[in-house]
CSV table of C-alpha atoms and ligand atoms in Angstrom, one decimal:
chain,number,residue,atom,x,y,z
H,1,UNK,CA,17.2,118.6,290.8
H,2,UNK,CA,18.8,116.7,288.6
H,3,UNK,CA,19.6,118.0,284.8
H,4,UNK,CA,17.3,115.2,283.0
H,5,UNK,CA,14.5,116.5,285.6
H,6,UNK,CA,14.8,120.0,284.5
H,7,UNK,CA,15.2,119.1,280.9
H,8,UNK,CA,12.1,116.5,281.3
H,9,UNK,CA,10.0,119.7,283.1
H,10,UNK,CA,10.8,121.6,280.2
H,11,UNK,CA,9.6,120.2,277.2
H,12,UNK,CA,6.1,119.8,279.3
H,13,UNK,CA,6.0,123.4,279.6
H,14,UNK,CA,7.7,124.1,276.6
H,15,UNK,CA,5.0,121.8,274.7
H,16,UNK,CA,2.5,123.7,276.5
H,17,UNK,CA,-0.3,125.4,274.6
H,18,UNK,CA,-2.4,126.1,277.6
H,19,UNK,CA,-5.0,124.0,278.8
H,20,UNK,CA,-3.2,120.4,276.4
H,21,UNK,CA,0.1,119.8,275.4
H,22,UNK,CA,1.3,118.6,272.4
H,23,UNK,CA,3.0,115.0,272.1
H,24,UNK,CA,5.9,116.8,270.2
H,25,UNK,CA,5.8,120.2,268.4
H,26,UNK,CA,7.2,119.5,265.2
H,27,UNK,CA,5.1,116.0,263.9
H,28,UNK,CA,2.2,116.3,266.0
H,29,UNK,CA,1.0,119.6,266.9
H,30,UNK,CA,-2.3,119.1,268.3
H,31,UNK,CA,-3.7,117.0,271.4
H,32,UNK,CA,-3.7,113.5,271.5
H,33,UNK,CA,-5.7,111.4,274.0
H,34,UNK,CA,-3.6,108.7,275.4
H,35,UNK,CA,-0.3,111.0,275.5
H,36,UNK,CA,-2.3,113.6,277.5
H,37,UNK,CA,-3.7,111.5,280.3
H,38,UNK,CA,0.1,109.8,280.7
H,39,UNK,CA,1.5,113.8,280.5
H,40,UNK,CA,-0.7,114.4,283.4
H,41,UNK,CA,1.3,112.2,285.4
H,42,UNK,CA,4.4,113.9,284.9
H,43,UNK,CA,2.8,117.7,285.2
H,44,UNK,CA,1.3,116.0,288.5
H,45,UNK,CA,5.1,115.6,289.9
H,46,UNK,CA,5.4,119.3,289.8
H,47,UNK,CA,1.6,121.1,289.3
H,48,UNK,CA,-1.2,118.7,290.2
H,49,UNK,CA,-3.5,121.9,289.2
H,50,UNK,CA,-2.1,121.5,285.1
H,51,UNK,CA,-2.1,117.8,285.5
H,52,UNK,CA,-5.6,117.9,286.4
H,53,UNK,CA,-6.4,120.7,283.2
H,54,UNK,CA,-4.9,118.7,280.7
H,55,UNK,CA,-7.3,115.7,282.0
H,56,UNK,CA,-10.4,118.3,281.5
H,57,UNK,CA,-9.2,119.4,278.4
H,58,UNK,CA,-9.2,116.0,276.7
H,59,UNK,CA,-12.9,115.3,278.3
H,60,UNK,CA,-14.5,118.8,276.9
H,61,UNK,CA,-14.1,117.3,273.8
H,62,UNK,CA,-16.3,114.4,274.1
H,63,UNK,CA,-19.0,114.0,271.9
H,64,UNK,CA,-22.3,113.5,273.4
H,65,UNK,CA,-22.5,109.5,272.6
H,66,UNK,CA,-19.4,109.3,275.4
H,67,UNK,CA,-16.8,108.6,272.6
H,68,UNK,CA,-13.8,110.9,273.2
H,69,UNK,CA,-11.4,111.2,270.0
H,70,UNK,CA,-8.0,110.4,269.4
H,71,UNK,CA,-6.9,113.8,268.4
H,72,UNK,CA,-8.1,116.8,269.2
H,73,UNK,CA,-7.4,120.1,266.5
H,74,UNK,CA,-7.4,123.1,269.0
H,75,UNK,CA,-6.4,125.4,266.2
H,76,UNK,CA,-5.3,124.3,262.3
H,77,UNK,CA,-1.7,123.5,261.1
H,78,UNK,CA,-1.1,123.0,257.7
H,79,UNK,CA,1.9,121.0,257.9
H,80,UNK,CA,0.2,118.6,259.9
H,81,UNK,CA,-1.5,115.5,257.2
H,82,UNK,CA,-4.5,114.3,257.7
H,83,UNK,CA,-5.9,117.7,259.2
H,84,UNK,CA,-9.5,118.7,260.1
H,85,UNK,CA,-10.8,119.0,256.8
H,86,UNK,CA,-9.8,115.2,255.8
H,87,UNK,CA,-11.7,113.8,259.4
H,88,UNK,CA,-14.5,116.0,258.5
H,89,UNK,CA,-16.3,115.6,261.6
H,90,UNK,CA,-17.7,119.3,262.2
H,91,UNK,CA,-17.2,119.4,265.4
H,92,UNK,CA,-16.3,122.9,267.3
H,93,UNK,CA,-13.2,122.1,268.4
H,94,UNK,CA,-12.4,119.8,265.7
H,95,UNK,CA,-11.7,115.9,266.3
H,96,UNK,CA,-10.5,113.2,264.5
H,97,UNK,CA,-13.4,110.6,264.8
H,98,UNK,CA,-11.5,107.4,266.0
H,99,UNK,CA,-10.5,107.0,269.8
H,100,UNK,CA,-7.9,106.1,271.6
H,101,UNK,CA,-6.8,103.4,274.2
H,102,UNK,CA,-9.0,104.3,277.3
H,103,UNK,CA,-6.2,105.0,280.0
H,104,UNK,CA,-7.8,108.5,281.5
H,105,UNK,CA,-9.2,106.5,284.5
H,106,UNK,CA,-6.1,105.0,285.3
H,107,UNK,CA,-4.8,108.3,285.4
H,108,UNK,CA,-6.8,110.1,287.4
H,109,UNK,CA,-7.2,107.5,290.1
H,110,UNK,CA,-3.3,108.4,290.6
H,111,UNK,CA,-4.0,111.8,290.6
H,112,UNK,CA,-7.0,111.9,293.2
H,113,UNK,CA,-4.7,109.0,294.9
H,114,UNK,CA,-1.9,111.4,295.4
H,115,UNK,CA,-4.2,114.4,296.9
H,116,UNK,CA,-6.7,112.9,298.5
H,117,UNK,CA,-10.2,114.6,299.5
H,118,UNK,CA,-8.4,118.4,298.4
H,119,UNK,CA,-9.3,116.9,294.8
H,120,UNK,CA,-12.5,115.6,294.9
H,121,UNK,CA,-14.2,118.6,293.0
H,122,UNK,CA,-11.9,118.0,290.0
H,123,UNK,CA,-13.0,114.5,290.5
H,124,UNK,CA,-16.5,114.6,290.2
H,125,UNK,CA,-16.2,116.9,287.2
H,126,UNK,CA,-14.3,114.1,285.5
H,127,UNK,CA,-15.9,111.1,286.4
H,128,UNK,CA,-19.8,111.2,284.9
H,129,UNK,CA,-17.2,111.8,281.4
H,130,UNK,CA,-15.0,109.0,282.0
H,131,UNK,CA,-18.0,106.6,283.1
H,132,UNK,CA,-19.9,108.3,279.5
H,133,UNK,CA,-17.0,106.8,277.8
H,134,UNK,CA,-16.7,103.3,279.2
H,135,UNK,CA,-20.3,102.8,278.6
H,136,UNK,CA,-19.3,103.8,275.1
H,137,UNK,CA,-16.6,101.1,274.2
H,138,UNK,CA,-19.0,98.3,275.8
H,139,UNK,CA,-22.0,99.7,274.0
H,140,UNK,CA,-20.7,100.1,270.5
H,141,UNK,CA,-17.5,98.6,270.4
H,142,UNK,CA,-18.0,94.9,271.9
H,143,UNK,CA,-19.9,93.0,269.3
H,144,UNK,CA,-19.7,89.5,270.9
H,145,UNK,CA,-20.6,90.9,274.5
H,146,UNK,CA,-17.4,89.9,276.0
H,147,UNK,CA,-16.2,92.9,277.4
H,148,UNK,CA,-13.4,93.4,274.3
H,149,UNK,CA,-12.7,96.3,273.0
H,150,UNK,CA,-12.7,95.9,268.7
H,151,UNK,CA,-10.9,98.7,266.7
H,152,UNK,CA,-11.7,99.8,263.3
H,153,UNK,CA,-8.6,102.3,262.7
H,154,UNK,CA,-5.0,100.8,263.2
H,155,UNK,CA,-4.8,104.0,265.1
H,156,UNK,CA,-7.1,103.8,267.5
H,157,UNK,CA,-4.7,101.1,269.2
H,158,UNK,CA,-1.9,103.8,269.6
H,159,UNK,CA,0.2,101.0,267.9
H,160,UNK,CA,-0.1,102.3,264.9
H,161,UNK,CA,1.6,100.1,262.1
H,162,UNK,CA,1.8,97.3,264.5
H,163,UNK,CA,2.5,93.7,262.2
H,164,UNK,CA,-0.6,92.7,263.7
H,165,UNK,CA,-2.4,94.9,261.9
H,166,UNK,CA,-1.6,93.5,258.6
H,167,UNK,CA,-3.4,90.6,257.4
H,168,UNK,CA,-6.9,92.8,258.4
H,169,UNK,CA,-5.7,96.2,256.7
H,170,UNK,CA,-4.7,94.4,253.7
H,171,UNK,CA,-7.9,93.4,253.3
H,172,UNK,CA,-9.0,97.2,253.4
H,173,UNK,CA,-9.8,98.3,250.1
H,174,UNK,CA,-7.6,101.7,249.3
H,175,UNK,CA,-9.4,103.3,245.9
H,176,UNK,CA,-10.7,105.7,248.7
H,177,UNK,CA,-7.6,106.6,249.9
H,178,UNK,CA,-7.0,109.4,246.9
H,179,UNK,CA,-3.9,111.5,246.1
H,180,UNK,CA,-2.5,113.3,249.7
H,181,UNK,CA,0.9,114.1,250.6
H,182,UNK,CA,2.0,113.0,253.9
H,183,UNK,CA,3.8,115.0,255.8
H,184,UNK,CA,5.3,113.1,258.6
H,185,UNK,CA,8.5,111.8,256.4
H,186,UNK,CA,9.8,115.5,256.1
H,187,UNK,CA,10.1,115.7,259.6
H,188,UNK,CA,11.2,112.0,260.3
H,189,UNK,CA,13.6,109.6,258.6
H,190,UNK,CA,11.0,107.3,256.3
H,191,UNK,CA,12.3,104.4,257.9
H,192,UNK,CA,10.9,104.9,261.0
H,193,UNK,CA,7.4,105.3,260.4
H,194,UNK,CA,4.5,103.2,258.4
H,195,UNK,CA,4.9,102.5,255.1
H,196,UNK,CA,2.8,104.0,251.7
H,197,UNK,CA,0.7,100.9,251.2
H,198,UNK,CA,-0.3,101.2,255.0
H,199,UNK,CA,-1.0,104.9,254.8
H,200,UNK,CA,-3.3,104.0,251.7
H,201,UNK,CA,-5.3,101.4,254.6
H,202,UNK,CA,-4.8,104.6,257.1
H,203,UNK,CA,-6.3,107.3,254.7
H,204,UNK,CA,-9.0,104.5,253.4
H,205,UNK,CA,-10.2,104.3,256.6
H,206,UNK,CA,-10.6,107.9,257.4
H,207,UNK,CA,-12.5,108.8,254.5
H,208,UNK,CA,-14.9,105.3,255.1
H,209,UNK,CA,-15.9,107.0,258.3
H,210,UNK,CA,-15.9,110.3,257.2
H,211,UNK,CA,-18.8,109.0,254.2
H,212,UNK,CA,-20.7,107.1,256.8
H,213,UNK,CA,-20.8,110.6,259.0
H,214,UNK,CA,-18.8,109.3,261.9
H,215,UNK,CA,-21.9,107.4,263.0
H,216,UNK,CA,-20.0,105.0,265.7
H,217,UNK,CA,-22.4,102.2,265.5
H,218,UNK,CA,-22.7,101.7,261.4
H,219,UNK,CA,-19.2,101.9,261.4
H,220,UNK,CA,-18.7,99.2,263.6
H,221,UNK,CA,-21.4,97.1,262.3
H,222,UNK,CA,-19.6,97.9,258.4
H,223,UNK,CA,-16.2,98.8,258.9
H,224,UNK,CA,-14.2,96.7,256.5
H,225,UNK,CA,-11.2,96.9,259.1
H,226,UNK,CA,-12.9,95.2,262.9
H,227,UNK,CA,-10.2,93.9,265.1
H,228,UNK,CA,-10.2,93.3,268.7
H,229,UNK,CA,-7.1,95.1,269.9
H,230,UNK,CA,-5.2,93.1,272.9
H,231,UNK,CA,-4.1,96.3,273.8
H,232,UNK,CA,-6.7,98.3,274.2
H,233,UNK,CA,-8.7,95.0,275.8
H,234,UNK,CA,-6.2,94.9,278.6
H,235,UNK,CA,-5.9,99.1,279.3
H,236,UNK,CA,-9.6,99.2,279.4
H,237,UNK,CA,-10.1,96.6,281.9
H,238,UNK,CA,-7.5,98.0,284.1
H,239,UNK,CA,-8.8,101.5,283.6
H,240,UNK,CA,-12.9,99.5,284.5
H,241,UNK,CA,-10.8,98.2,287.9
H,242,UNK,CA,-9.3,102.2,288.5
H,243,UNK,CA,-13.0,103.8,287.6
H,244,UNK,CA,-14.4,101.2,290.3
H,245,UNK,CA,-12.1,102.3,292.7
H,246,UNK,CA,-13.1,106.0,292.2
H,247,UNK,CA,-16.9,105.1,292.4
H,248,UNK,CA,-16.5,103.6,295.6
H,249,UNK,CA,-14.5,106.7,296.9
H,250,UNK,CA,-17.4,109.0,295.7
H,251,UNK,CA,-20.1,106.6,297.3
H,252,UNK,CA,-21.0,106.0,293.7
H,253,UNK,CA,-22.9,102.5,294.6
H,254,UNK,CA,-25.1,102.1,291.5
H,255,UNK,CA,-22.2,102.7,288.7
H,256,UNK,CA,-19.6,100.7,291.2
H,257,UNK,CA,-22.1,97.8,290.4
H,258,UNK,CA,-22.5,98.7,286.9
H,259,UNK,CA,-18.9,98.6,286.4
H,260,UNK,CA,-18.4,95.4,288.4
H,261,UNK,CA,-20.6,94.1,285.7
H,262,UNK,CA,-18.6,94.8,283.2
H,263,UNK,CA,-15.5,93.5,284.7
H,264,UNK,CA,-16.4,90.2,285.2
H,265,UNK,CA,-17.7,89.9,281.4
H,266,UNK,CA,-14.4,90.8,280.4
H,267,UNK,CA,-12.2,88.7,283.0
H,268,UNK,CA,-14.2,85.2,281.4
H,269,UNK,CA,-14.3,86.8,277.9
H,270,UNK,CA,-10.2,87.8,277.4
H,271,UNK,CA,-10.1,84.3,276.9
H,272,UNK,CA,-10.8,84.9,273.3
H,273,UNK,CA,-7.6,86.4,273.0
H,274,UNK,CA,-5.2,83.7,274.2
H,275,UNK,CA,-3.3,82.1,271.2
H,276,UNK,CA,-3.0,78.3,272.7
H,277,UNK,CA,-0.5,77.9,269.8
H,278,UNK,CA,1.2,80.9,270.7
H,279,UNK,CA,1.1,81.0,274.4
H,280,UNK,CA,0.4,84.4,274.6
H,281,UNK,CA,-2.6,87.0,274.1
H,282,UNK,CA,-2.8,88.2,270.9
H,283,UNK,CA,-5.0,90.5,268.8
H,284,UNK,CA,-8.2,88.5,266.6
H,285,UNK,CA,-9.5,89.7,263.3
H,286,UNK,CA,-13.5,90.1,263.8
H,287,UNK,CA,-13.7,89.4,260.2
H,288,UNK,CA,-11.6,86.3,259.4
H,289,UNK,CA,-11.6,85.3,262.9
H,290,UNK,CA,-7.6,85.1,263.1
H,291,UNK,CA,-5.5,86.0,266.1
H,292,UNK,CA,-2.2,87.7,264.7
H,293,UNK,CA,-0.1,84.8,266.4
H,294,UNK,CA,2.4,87.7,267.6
H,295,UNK,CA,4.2,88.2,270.8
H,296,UNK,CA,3.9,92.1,271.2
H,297,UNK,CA,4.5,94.6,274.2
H,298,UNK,CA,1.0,94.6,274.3
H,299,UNK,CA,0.2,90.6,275.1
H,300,UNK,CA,2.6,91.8,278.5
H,301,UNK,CA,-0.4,94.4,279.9
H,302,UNK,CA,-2.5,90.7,280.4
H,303,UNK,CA,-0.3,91.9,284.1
H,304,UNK,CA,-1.4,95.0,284.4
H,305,UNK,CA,-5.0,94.6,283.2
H,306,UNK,CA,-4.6,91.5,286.1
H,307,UNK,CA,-5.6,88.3,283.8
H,308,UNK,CA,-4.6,85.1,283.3
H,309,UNK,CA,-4.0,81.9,284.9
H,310,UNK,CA,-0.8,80.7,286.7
H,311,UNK,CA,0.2,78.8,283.8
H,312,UNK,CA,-0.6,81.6,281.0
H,313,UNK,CA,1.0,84.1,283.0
H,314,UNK,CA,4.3,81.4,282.9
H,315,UNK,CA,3.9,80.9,279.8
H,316,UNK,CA,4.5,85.2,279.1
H,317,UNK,CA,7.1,85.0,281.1
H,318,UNK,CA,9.1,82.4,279.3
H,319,UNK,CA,8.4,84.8,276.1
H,320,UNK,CA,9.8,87.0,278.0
H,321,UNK,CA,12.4,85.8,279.1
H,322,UNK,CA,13.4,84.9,275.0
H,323,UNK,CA,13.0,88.0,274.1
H,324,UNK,CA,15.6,89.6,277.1
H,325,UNK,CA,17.8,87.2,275.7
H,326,UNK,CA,17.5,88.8,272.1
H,327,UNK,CA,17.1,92.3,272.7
H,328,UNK,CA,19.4,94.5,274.8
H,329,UNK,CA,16.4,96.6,276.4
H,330,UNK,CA,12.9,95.3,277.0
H,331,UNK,CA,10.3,95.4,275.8
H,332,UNK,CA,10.4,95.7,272.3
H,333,UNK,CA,7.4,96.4,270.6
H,334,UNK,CA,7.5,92.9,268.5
H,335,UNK,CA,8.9,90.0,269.2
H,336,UNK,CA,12.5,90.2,267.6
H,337,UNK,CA,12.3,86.7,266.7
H,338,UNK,CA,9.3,87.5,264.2
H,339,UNK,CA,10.2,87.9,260.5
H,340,UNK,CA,8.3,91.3,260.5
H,341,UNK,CA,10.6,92.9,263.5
H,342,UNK,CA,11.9,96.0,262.2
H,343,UNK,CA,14.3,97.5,264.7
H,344,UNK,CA,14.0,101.4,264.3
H,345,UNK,CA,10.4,101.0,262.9
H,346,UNK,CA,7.8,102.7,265.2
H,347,UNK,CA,5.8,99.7,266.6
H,348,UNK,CA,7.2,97.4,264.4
H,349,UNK,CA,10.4,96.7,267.1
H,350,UNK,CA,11.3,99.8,268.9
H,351,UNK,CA,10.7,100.2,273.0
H,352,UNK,CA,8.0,102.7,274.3
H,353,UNK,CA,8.3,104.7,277.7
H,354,UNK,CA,4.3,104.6,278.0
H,355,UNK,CA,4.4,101.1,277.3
H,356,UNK,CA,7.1,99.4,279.8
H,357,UNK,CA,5.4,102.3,282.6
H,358,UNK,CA,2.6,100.1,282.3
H,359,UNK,CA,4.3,96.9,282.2
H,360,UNK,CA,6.0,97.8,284.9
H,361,UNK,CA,3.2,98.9,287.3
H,362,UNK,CA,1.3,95.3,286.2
H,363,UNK,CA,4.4,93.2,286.8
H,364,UNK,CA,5.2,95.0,290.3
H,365,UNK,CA,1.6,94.6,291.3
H,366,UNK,CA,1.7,91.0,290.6
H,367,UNK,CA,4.7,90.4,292.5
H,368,UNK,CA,7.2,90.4,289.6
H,369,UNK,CA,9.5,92.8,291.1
H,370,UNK,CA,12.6,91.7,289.4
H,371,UNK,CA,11.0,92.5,286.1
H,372,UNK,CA,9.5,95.7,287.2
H,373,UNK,CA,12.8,96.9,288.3
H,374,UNK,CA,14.3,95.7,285.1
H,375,UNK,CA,12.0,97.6,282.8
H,376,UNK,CA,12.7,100.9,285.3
H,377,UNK,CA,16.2,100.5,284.3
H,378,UNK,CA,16.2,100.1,280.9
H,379,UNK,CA,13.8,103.0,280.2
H,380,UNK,CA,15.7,105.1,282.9
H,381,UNK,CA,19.3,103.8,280.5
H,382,UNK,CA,17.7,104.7,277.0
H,383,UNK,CA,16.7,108.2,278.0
H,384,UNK,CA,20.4,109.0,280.0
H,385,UNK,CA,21.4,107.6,276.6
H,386,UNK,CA,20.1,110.0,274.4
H,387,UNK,CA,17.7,112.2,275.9
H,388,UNK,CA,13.5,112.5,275.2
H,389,UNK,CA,12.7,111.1,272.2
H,390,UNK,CA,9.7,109.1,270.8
H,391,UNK,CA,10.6,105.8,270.7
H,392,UNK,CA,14.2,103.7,271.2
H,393,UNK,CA,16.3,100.6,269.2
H,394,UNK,CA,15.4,97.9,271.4
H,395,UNK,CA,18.7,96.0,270.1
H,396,UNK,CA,21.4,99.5,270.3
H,397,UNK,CA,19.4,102.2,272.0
H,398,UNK,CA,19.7,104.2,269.3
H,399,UNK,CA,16.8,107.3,269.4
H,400,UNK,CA,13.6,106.9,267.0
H,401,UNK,CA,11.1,109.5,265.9
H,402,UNK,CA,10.4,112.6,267.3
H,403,UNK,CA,12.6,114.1,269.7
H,404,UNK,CA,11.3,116.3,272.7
H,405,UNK,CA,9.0,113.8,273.2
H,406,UNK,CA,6.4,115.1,275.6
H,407,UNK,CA,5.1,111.7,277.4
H,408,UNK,CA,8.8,110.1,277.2
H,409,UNK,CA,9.1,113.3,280.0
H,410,UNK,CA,6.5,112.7,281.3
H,411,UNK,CA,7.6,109.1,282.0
H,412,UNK,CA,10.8,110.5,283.5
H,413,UNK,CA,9.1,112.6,286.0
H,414,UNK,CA,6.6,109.8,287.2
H,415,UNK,CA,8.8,107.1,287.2
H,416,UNK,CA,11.6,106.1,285.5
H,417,UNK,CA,13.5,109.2,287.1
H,418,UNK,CA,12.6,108.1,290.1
H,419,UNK,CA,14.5,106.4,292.6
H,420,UNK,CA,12.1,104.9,294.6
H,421,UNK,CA,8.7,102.8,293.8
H,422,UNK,CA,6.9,102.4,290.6
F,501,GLC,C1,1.6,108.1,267.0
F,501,GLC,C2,1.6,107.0,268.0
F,501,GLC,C3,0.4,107.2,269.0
F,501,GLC,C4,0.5,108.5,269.7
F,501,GLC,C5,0.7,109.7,268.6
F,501,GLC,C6,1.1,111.0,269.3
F,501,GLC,O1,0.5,108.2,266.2
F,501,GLC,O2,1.5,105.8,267.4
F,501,GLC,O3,0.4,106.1,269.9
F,501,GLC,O4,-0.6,108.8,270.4
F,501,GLC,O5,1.7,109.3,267.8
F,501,GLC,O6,2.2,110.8,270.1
């Protein structure tokens, strides 16, 4: 085995804290949901039986409305900012009370792929849950019935100070923000995460929740911060396509149909996505009715959720193509030809493991090969580089963020490590 392997096997286990793992010890020492179902693929590369655990783990903490939270608090932390007490949710284990992009399903559809009938029970224990919580984003957070998915926390889109959240957070109004000390810039270099004016929007937007009792649908119908996220649009409809799959495995007829429902809704309504202007899909204010006009990582997924027409699809690829040409690895998280690119800044420019897996599966199973391959490489080049961290310089390489970077493993293991397929 080779040294990156071990080193990748042991920050899972080392980030470990039975039954979830953490994303990384030091800055986020809880459970998140989108880093644990991708950590399950790398656990699955060596125990399928903790793959499948951390899986349950993020589930039992589903609230009974089918919404499953973007952090989960096993225990408390006091040098982790905003804590329990600032979400206020009450629940036992405590939650934040914003979600997360929906890619369990994906997930587990590779997990029950790669063992067959053996898995089934684990299956069926998962699946009424991850059904619960589809039902959830079309019932509360699709307000035009087009099979979107609208976010009213930045953070729910796992892109957290993404430029194309700024026109609709700076319409956020941040008196109830309050006085807080953040703790994230003592453990990382301030110019690599969001800035204090967007942690005002962040913390704004935690306590409007918070006051409206984490009631999903008022804060949906109210929220003064109602975007629908491109990235979360695409990873949901690809995870609708996975949860089908599983349905019909389990002889599930009546939610197979369901879902099929739901997929065609979405495939006519991502439409309202597409920047014409642009060429590319882009995220659109509810409120002002704006798309952000940016090329992102996440207006790539349109392959892996499997939308778009021959000539939108060439019309990515030619921003792809631009942006090869200015980056020296793909895919940076903006376009580095925007004015708000900001090389080392989180998802303001740098290149995400998590993000070019995905990418990578959509562009392979669309018979992009070259650029599958491509994105292989370049993730497998940043971590021989430098080793497991958060987040990489898309123009030097250079690491980001936090280091022993649990799903940047995880990646390893699953793929990029890997010789052979995606
Ligand atoms: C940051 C990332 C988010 C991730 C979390 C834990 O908030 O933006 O996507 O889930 O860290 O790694």
């Amino acid at each position: 085995m080779s040294a990156l392997n071990e080193q990748a096997r042991a920050i899972l286990q080392d980030n470990d804290r039975g039954g979830f793992t953490v994303p990384t010890g030091s800055l986020y020492p809880f459970q998140w949901n989108w880093d644990s179902a991708f950590t399950a693929l790398g656990f699955a590369t060596f125990d399928p039986d903790r793959a499948w655990l951390e899986i349950e783990t993020l589930l039992d903490a589903q609230w009974e409305d089918g919404f499953v939270p973007h952090i989960i608090f096993h225990g408390d932390d006091q040098d982790y900012f905003p804590g329990p007490k600032v979400w206020g949710t009450n629940r036992r284990p405590a939650t934040s009370g914003i979600t997360q992009p929906p890619v369990a399903a994906s997930v587990v559809r590779q997990l029950y792929h790669a063992e067959g009938p053996a898995a089934e029970a684990r299956l069926r224990r998962v699946f009424p849950k991850l059904v619960a919580w589809h039902r959830w984003f079309r019932r509360v957070r699709d307000p035009l019935n087009k099979g979107l998915v609208m976010i009213v926390h930045p953070w729910e889109s796992g892109r957290d100070n993404s430029p194309e959240w700024d026109a609709p957070a700076n319409a956020v109004p941040t008196e109830g923000a309050g006085t807080y000390e953040r703790r994230d810039v003592h453990v990382v270099d301030s110019a690599m995460r969001p800035t204090k004016q967007q942690y005002d929007q962040y913390l704004a937007l935690v306590a409007f929740g918070r006051e409206a009792g984490w009631r999903h649908e008022e804060i949906a119908a109210t929220s003064p911060f109602q975007v629908f996220d491109v990235g979360c649009t695409m990873i949901l409809l690809r995870a609708e396509r996975d949860l089908h799959a599983l349905a019909v495995s389990l002889g599930e007829e009546d939610v197979a149909t369901e879902i099929e429902v739901r997929i065609s809704l979405a495939q006519a309504g991502i439409g309202h996505l597409w920047d014409e202007a642009v060429g590319a899909y882009c995220s659109r204010d509810l409120r002002t009715g704006n798309t952000s006009g940016m090329v992102t990582s996440a207006s790539f997924l349109a392959f892996y959720a499997g939308v778009g027409s021959d000539q939108q699809r060439e019309r990515l690829l030619e921003h792809l193509q631009r942006i090869d040409a200015a980056a020296k690895y793909l895919v940076p998280s903006l376009d580095p030809q925007h004015a708000e690119f900001d090389a080392p800044r989180y998802w303001r420019g740098p290149v995400w493991a998590v993000v070019n897996y995905m990418l990578a599966r959509g562009f392979a199973e669309c018979g992009l090969e070259e650029w599958s391959d491509r994105l292989k490489s370049d993730t497998r080049q940043l971590i021989e580089l430098t080793g497991f961290h958060e987040a990489y310089c898309p123009l030097t390489g250079q690491p980001t963020g936090g280091d022993t970077f649990t799903w940047t493993a995880a990646m390893w293991l699953a793929w990029a490590g890997q010789l052979d397929d995606v």
